[in-house]
Short mmCIF file of C-alpha atoms in Angstrom, two decimals:
data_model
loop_
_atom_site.label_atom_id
_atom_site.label_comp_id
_atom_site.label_asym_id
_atom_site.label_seq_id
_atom_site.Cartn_x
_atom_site.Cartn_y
_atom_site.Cartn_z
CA UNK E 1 18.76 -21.83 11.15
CA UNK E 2 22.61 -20.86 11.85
CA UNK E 3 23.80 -17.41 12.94
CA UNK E 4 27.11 -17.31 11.31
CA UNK E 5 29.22 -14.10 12.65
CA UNK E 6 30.45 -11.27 10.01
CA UNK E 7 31.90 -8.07 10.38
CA UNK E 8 29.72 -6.17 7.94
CA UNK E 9 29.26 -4.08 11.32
CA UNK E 10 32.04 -2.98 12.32
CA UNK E 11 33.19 -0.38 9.32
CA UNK E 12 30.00 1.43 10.11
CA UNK E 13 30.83 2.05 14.21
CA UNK E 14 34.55 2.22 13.15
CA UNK E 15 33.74 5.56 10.64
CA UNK E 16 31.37 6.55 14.05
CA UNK E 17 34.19 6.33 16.35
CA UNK E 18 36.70 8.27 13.71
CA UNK E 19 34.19 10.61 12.97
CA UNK E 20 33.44 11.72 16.28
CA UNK E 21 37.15 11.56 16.94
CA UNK E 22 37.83 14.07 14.07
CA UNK E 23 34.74 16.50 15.10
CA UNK E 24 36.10 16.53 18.31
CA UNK E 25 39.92 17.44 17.46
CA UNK E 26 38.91 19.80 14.53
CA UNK E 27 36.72 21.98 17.24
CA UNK E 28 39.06 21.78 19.62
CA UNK E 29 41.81 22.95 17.46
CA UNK E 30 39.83 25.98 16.46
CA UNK E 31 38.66 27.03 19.76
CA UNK E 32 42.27 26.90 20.67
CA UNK E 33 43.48 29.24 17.33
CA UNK E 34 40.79 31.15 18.32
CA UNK E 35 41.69 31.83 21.74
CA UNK E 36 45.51 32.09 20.92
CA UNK E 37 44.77 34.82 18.28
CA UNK E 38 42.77 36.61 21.00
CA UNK E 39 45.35 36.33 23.59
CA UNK E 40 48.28 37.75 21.32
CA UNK E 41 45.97 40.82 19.64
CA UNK E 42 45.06 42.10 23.49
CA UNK E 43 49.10 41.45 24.25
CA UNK E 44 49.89 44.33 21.34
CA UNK E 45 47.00 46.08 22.00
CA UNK E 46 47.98 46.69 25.43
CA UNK E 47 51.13 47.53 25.03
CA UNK E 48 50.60 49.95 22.52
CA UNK E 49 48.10 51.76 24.59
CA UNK E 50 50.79 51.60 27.38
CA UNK E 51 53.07 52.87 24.72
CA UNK E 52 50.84 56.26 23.81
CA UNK E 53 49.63 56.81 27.57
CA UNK E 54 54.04 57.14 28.55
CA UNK E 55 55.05 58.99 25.85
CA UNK E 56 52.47 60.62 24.09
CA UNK E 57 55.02 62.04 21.67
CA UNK E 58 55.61 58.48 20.06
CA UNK E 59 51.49 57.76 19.57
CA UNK E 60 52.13 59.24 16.05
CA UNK E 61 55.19 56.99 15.35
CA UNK E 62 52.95 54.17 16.53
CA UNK E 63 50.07 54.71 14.46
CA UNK E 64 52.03 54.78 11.51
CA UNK E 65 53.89 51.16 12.34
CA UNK E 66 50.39 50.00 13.00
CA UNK E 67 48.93 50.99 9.76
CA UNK E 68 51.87 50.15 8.01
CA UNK E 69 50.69 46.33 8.99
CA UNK E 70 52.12 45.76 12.02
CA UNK E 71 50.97 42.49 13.70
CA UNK E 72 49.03 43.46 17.29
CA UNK E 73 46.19 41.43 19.36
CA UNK E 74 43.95 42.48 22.02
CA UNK E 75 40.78 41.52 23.60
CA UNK E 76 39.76 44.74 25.35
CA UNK E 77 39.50 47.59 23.19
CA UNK E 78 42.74 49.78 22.87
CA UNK E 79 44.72 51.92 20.49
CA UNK E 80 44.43 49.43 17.66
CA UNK E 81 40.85 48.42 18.45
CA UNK E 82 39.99 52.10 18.22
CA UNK E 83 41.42 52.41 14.72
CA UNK E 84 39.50 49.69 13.76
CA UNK E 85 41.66 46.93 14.01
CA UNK E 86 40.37 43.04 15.03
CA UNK E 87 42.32 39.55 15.70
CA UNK E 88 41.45 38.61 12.51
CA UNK E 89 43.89 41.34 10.00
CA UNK E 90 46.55 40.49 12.40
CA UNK E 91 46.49 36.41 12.27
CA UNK E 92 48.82 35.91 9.25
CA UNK E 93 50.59 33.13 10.29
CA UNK E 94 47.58 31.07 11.53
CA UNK E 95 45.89 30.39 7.84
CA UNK E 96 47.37 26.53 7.84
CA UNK E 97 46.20 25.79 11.33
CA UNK E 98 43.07 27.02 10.40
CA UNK E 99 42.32 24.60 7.00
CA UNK E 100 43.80 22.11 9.20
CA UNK E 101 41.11 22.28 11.44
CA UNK E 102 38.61 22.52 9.00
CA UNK E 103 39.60 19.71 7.34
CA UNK E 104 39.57 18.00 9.89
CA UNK E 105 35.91 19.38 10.76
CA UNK E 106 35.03 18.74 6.94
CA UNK E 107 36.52 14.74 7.28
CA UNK E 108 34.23 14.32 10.95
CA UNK E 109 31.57 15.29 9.31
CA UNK E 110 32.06 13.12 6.21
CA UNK E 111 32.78 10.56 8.04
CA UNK E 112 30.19 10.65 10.38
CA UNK E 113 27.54 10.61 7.64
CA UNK E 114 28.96 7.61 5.82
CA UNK E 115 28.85 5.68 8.54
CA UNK E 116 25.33 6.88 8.97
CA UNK E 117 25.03 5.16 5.49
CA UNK E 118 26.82 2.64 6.51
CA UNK E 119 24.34 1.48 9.26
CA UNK E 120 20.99 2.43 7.31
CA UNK E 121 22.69 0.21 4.15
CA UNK E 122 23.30 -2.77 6.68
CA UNK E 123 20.15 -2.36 8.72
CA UNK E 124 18.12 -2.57 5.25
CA UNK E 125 20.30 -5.79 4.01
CA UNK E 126 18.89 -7.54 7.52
CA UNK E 127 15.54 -6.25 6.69
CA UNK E 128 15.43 -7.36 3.51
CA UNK E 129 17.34 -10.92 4.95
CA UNK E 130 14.59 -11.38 7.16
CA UNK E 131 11.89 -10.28 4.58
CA UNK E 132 13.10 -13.10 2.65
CA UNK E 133 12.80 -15.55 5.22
CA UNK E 134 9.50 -14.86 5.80
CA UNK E 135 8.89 -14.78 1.66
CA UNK E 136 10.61 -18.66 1.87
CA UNK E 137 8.14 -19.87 4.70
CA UNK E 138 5.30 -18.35 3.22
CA UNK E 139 6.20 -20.37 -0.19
CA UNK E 140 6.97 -23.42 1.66
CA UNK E 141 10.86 -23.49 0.52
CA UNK E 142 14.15 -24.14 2.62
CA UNK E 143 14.46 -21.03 4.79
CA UNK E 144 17.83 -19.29 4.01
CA UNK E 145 20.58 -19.11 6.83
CA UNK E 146 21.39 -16.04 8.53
CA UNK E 147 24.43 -15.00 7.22
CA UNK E 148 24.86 -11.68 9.91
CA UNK E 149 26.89 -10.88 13.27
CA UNK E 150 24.56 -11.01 16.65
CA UNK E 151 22.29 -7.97 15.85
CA UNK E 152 18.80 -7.06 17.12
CA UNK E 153 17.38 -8.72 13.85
CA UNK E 154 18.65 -12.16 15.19
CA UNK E 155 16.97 -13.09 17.78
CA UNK E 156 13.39 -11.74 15.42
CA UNK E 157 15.12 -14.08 12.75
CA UNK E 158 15.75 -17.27 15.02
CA UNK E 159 12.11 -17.13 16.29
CA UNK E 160 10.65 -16.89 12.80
CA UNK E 161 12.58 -20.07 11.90
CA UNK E 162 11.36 -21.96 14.71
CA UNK E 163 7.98 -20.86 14.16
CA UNK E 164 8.39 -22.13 10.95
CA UNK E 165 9.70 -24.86 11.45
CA UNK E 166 6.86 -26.08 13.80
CA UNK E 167 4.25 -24.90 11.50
CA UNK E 168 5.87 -27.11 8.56
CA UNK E 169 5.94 -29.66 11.39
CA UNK E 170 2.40 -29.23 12.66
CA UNK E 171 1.10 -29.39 8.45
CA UNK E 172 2.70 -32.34 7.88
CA UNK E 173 0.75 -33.94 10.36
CA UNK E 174 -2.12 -32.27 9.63
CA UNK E 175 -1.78 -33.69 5.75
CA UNK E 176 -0.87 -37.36 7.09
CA UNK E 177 -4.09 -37.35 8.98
CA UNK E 178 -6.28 -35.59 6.77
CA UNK E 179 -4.43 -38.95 4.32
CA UNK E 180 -5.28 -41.40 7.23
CA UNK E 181 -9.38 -40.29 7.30
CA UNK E 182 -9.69 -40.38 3.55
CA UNK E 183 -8.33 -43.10 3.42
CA UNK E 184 -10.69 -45.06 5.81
CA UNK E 185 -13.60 -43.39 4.19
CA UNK E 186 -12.48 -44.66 0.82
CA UNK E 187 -12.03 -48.41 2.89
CA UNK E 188 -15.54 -47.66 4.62
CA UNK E 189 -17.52 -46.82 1.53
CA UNK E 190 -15.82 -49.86 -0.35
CA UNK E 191 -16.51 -52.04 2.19
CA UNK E 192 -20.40 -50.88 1.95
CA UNK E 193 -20.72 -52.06 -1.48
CA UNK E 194 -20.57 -55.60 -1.07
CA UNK E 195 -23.56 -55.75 1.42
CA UNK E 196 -25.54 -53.34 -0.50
CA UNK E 197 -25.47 -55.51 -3.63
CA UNK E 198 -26.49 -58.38 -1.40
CA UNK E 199 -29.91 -56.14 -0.13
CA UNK E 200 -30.44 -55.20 -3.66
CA UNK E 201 -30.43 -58.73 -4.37
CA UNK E 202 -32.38 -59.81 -2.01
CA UNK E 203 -34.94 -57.06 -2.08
CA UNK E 204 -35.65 -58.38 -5.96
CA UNK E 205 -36.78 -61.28 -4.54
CA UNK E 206 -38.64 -59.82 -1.58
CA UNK E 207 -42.72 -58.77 -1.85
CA UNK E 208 -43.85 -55.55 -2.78
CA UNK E 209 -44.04 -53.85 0.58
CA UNK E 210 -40.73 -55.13 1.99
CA UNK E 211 -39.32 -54.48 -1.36
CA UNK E 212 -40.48 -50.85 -1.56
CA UNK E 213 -39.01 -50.62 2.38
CA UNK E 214 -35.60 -51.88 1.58
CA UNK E 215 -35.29 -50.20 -1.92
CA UNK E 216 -35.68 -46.57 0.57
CA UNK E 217 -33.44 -48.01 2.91
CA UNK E 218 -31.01 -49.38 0.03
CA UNK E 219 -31.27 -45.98 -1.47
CA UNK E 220 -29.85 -44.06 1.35
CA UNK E 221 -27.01 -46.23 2.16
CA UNK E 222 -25.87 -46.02 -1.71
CA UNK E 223 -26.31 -41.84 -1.28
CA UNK E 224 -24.41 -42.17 1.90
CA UNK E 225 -21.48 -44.90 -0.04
CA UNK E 226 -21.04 -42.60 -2.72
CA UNK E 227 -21.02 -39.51 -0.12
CA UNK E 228 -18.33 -40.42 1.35
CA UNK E 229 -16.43 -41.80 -1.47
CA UNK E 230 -16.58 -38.18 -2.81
CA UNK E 231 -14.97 -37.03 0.20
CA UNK E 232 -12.55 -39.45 0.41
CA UNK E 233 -11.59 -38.27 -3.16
CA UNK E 234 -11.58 -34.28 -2.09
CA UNK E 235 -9.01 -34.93 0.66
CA UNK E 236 -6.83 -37.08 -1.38
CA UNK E 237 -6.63 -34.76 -3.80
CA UNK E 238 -7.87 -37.31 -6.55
CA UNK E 239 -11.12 -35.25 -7.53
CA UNK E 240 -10.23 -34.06 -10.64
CA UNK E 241 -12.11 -30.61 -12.15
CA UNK E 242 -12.09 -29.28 -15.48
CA UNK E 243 -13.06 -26.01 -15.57
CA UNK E 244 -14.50 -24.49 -18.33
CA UNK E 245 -16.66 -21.43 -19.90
CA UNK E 246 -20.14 -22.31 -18.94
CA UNK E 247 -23.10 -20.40 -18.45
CA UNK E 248 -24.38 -20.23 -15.01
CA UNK E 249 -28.01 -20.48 -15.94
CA UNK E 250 -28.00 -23.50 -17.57
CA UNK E 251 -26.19 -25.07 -14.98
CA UNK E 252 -28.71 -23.15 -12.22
CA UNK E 253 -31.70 -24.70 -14.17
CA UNK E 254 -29.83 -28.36 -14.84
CA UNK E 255 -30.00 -28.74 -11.03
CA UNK E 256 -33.31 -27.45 -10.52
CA UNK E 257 -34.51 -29.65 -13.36
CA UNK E 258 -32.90 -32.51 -11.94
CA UNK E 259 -34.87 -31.55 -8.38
CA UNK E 260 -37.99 -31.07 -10.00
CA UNK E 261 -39.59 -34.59 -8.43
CA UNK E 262 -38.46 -33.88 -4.87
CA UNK E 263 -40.12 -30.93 -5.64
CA UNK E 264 -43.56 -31.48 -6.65
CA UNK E 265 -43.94 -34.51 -3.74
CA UNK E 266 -43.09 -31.42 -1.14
CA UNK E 267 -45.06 -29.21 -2.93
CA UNK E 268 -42.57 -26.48 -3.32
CA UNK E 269 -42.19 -24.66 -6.21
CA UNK E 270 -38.77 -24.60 -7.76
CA UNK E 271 -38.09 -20.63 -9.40
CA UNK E 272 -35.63 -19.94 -11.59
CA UNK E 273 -36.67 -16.84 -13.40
CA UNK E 274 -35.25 -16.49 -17.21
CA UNK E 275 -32.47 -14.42 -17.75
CA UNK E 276 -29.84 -13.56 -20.52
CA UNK E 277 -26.46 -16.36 -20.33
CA UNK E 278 -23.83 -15.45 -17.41
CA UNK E 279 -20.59 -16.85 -17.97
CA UNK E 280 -18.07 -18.64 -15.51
CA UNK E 281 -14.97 -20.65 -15.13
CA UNK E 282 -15.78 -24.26 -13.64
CA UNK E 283 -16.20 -27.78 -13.92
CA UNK E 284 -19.91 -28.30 -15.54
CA UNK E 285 -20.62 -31.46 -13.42
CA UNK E 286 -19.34 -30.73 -10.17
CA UNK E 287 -21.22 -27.39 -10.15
CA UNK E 288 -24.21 -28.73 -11.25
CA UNK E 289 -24.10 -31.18 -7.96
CA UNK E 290 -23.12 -28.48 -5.48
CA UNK E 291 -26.28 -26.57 -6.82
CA UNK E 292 -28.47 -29.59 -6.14
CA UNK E 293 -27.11 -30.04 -2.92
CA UNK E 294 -27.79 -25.79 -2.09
CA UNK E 295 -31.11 -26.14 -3.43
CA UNK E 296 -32.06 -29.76 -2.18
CA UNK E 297 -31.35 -28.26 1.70
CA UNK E 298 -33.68 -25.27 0.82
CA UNK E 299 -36.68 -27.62 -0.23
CA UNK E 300 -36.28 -29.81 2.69
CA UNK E 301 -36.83 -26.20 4.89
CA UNK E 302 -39.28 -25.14 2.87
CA UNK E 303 -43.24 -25.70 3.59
CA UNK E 304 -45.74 -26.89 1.56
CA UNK E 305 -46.79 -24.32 -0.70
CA UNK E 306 -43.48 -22.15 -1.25
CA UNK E 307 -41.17 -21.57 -3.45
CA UNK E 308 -37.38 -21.94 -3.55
CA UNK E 309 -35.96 -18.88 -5.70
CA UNK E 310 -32.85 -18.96 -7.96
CA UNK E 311 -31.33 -15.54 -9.29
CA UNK E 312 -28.27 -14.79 -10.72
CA UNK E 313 -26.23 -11.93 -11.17
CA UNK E 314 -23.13 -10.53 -12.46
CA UNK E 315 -21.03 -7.46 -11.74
CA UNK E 316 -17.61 -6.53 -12.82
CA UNK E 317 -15.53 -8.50 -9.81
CA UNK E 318 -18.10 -11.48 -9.24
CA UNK E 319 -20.96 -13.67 -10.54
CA UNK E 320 -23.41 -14.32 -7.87
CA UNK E 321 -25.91 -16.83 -7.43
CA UNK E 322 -28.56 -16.64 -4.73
CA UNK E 323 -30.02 -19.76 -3.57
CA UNK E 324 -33.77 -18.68 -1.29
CA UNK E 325 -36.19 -20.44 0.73
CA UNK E 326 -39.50 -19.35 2.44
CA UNK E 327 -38.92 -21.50 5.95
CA UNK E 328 -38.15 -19.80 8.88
CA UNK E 329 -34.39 -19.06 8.04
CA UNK E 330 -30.77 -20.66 9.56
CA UNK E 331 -30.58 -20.39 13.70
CA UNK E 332 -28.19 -18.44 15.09
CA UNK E 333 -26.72 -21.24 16.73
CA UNK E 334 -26.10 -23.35 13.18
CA UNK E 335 -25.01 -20.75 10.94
CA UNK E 336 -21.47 -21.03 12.30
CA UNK E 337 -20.96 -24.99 11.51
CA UNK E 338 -23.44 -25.54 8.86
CA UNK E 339 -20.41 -26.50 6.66
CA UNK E 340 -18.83 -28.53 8.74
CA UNK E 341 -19.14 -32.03 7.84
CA UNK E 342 -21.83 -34.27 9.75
CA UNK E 343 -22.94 -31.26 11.55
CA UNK E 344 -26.63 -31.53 12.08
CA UNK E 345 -28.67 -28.62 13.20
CA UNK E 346 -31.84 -28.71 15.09
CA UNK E 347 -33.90 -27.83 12.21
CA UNK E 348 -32.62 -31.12 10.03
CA UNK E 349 -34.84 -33.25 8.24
CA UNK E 350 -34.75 -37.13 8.62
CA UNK E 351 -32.40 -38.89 6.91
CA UNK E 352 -29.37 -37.04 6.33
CA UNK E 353 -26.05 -36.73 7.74
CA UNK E 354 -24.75 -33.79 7.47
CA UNK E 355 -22.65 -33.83 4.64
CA UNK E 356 -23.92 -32.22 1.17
CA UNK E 357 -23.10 -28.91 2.34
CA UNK E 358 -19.64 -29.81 3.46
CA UNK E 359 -20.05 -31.41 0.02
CA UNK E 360 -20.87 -28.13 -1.89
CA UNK E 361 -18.44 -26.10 -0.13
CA UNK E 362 -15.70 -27.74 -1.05
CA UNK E 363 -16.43 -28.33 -4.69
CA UNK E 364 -17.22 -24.81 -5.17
CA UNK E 365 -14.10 -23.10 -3.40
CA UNK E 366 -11.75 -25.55 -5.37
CA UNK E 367 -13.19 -23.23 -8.51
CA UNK E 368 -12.26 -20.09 -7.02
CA UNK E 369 -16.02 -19.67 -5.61
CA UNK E 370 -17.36 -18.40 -2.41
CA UNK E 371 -20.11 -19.98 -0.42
CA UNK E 372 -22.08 -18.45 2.38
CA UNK E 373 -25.37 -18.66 3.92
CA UNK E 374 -26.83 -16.05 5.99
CA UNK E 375 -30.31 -14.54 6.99
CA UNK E 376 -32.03 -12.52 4.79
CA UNK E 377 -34.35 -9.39 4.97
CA UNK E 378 -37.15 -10.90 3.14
CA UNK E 379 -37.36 -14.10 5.35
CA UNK E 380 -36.27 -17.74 4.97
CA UNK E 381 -32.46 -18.68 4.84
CA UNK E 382 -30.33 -17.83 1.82
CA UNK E 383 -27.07 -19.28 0.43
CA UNK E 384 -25.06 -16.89 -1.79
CA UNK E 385 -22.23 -18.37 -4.22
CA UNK E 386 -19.84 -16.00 -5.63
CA UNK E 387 -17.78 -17.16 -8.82
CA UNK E 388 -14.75 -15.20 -8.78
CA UNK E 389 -12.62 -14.79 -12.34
CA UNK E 390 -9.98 -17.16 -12.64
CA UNK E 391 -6.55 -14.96 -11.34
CA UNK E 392 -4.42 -13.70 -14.40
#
């Protein structure tokens, strides 16, 4: 970012420097009138008095002049002060000085507050510069130069570009590497393929109990291939969604139904109370297998002989689904990383790797849902989706 120099500064201290300037000269010039009328009414005065006390005979004559308008100043009282003169009847002559200085009083202060405007105005246009410097980096677009003098908004400016600029920096490698580790998942889960048709082949031709072995083995390899070729597709950005109005118990009882085997050989029941339709925005298939994967974890913590609830709700901001088991609940230890991918907690069952909930996470907060998993009050470990509306 370039600091360029103006001088949409200077008027502002300019109008500062001429308004104190004027203040200045218009109070001086007053005190001084001031003063000056002061000095000549106690000169009169004085004299007058002087006048009276010599020759008392002319007091009368001099009362007369004096009311006849007769310019006198003094500062102590005297012969005119006791007739109720003051400098101010006998300052004729002084009525220029006196708009002079308060036009010049009138033009400080003017001046003074429009270079008060003058400063706010600029201040705000640097505000508002830097306000839209941070509105360019927070949409990701070329951050506007700095078109101001050296000010105390530059150095604030500067630093926000170069934090910028290393964030951009720092998320473009964060995107090529996220790119790199999809795409040697994608190369990983395609290279899988060819020696799991060769196992499937060859378990055809195998006997029953080695067949029935590898078919379990050859069955978690092809879960695992297509595992990761899902997340190779959610990083690449190649997943594509189609959200659409769906009800949210059908889809709830779709991947219970689909679950229902798994089920019955743990002995758990699966229960997913009736309930009138709940609508939400989202892509039918893709929820339906991040509910399988919520509900799948909760049967393999269940025990024999419980039950895995499913409830939803809806209020005016959210549609919540609530996903409940009857095991002994989420350690405090996991509940931080159990979406992290291949995170394994000390309570998994054989044979996974610690990707489904990764899995489900990610599909649901591409549709503007919210997945957590907590605790709750009646027992067991919970995970609680929220479908947010779609924004506008």
């Amino acid at each position: 970012m370039v600091n360029r120099a103006k001088n949409t500064g200077v008027l502002p201290v300019c109008l500062g420097v001429l308004a104190a300037g004027l203040l200045a000269a218009g109070l001086t010039a007053a005190l001084l009138l001031r003063w000056h009328e002061g000095q000549q009414f106690a000169l009169l005065d004085g004299f007058c008095t002087a006048l009276a006390q010599r020759a008392p005979q002319s007091a009368g004559a001099v009362c007369d002049l004096v009311k006849a308008g007769a310019p006198a100043f003094s500062r102590s009282p005297g012969m005119l002060a006791g007739l109720g003169y003051d400098a101010g009847d006998l300052a004729a002559g002084t009525a220029p000085l006196w708009v002079a200085a308060g036009a010049g009083l009138a033009l400080g202060l003017l001046s003074w507050l429009g270079g008060w405007w003058l400063q706010r105005r600029h201040t705000a246009r640097q505000l508002g510069r830097v306000t839209g410097i941070l509105e360019a980096a927070r949409a990701g677009k070329p951050l506007p130069l700095w078109e101001e003098r050296e000010s105390l908004f530059s150095p604030l400016a500067d630093e926000i570009g170069k934090t910028v600029g290393e964030l951009a920096r720092t998320r473009q490698a964060a995107v090529a590497a996220r790119d790199r580790f999809a795409r040697n998942l994608a190369n990983i889960a395609h290279q899988l393929k060819t020696p799991l048709t060769a196992l499937s082949l060859a378990a055809q031709d195998a006997a029953a109990p080695t067949r029935r072995a590898l078919e379990a083995q050859i069955g978690r390899l092809t879960g695992l291939e297509e595992a990761l070729l899902l997340l190779a597709r959610l990083d690449s950005g190649a997943l594509p969604l189609h959200p659409a109005p769906a009800d949210l118990f059908t889809l709830l009882t779709m991947a219970a139904d689909q679950l229902q085997p798994l089920a019955r050989r743990a002995g758990v029941t699966l229960d997913v109370p009736e309930q009138t339709p709940v609508t939400i925005e989202a892509d039918p298939d893709w929820t339906v297998e991040a509910l399988m994967n919520l509900i799948k974890n909760c049967l393999e913590h269940s025990p024999p002989g419980g039950a895995v609830h499913c409830l939803c709700t809806s209020s005016a901001l959210y549609t919540e689904v609530r996903i409940r088991d009857e095991g002994n609940g989420f350690s405090p230890e996991d509940l931080p990383h159990l979406f992290d991918r291949f995170y394994r907690g000390a309570g998994a069952g054989p044979g996974g790797v610690g990707i489904g909930l990764s899995i489900a996470k990610e599909l649901l907060e591409r549709q503007n849902a919210v997945l957590a998993a907590e605790n709750p009050p009646e027992g067991g470990g919970q995970f609680t989706v929220r479908f947010y509306p779609p924004a506008g």
